[in-house]
Amino acid sequence: MAKVSKNAKVAKRVANIGSGRDYVQIVVSVKDPKTGKYSYKKQMVHKDKKDAFIASLK
């Protein structure tokens, strides 16, 4: 298998800007106060805004 140059990898990353690779899935467990059971909420968030999203949950 042929080697891929570093410049080719950087160019590939630049080409992927704005694609789905910039998003992460955050899964949060939420406890129901009535039954005590846990449910899970999933949210797709841009990776640059994940810290703000997590801080808003607390």
PDB file of C-alpha atoms in Angstrom:
ATOM      1  CA  MET A   1       0.000   0.000   0.000  1.00  0.00           C
ATOM      2  CA  ALA A   2       1.344   3.439  -0.903  1.00  0.00           C
ATOM      3  CA  LYS A   3       2.128   6.077   1.675  1.00  0.00           C
ATOM      4  CA  VAL A   4       0.041   9.235   1.853  1.00  0.00           C
ATOM      5  CA  SER A   5       1.929  12.491   2.278  1.00  0.00           C
ATOM      6  CA  LYS A   6       1.238  14.854   5.146  1.00  0.00           C
ATOM      7  CA  ASN A   7       0.137  17.551   2.696  1.00  0.00           C
ATOM      8  CA  ALA A   8      -2.450  15.224   1.207  1.00  0.00           C
ATOM      9  CA  LYS A   9      -3.869  14.519   4.678  1.00  0.00           C
ATOM     10  CA  VAL A  10      -4.117  18.248   5.439  1.00  0.00           C
ATOM     11  CA  ALA A  11      -5.833  18.887   2.121  1.00  0.00           C
ATOM     12  CA  LYS A  12      -8.311  16.112   2.880  1.00  0.00           C
ATOM     13  CA  ARG A  13      -9.118  17.673   6.262  1.00  0.00           C
ATOM     14  CA  VAL A  14      -9.676  21.062   4.619  1.00  0.00           C
ATOM     15  CA  ALA A  15     -12.005  19.429   2.106  1.00  0.00           C
ATOM     16  CA  ASN A  16     -14.095  17.953   4.946  1.00  0.00           C
ATOM     17  CA  ILE A  17     -14.795  21.309   6.603  1.00  0.00           C
ATOM     18  CA  GLY A  18     -18.522  21.664   7.125  1.00  0.00           C
ATOM     19  CA  SER A  19     -19.147  17.947   6.837  1.00  0.00           C
ATOM     20  CA  GLY A  20     -20.602  15.663   9.477  1.00  0.00           C
ATOM     21  CA  ARG A  21     -17.171  15.038  10.957  1.00  0.00           C
ATOM     22  CA  ASP A  22     -17.421  18.370  12.768  1.00  0.00           C
ATOM     23  CA  TYR A  23     -20.283  17.146  14.953  1.00  0.00           C
ATOM     24  CA  VAL A  24     -20.277  14.955  18.047  1.00  0.00           C
ATOM     25  CA  GLN A  25     -23.117  13.068  19.678  1.00  0.00           C
ATOM     26  CA  ILE A  26     -23.662  13.824  23.362  1.00  0.00           C
ATOM     27  CA  VAL A  27     -25.672  11.352  25.419  1.00  0.00           C
ATOM     28  CA  VAL A  28     -27.041  12.542  28.757  1.00  0.00           C
ATOM     29  CA  SER A  29     -28.762  10.359  31.339  1.00  0.00           C
ATOM     30  CA  VAL A  30     -31.847  11.930  32.929  1.00  0.00           C
ATOM     31  CA  LYS A  31     -33.482  10.508  36.033  1.00  0.00           C
ATOM     32  CA  ASP A  32     -37.277  10.575  36.216  1.00  0.00           C
ATOM     33  CA  PRO A  33     -38.242  12.025  39.624  1.00  0.00           C
ATOM     34  CA  LYS A  34     -41.466   9.985  39.850  1.00  0.00           C
ATOM     35  CA  THR A  35     -40.252   6.499  38.994  1.00  0.00           C
ATOM     36  CA  GLY A  36     -36.508   6.827  39.597  1.00  0.00           C
ATOM     37  CA  LYS A  37     -35.754   5.278  36.209  1.00  0.00           C
ATOM     38  CA  TYR A  38     -33.154   6.693  33.869  1.00  0.00           C
ATOM     39  CA  SER A  39     -33.698   7.686  30.281  1.00  0.00           C
ATOM     40  CA  TYR A  40     -31.136   8.929  27.807  1.00  0.00           C
ATOM     41  CA  LYS A  41     -31.270  12.014  25.633  1.00  0.00           C
ATOM     42  CA  LYS A  42     -29.076  12.251  22.548  1.00  0.00           C
ATOM     43  CA  GLN A  43     -28.042  15.498  20.920  1.00  0.00           C
ATOM     44  CA  MET A  44     -25.799  16.216  17.940  1.00  0.00           C
ATOM     45  CA  VAL A  45     -23.650  19.284  18.678  1.00  0.00           C
ATOM     46  CA  HIS A  46     -20.857  20.982  16.752  1.00  0.00           C
ATOM     47  CA  LYS A  47     -17.533  20.055  18.325  1.00  0.00           C
ATOM     48  CA  ASP A  48     -16.621  23.714  18.915  1.00  0.00           C
ATOM     49  CA  LYS A  49     -19.809  24.268  20.953  1.00  0.00           C
ATOM     50  CA  LYS A  50     -19.773  21.069  23.024  1.00  0.00           C
ATOM     51  CA  ASP A  51     -18.363  22.722  26.171  1.00  0.00           C
ATOM     52  CA  ALA A  52     -21.093  25.381  26.177  1.00  0.00           C
ATOM     53  CA  PHE A  53     -23.763  22.712  25.644  1.00  0.00           C
ATOM     54  CA  ILE A  54     -22.506  20.596  28.544  1.00  0.00           C
ATOM     55  CA  ALA A  55     -22.313  23.660  30.796  1.00  0.00           C
ATOM     56  CA  SER A  56     -25.936  24.524  29.972  1.00  0.00           C
ATOM     57  CA  LEU A  57     -27.049  21.115  31.264  1.00  0.00           C
ATOM     58  CA  LYS A  58     -25.650  21.661  34.760  1.00  0.00           C
TER      59      LYS A  58
END
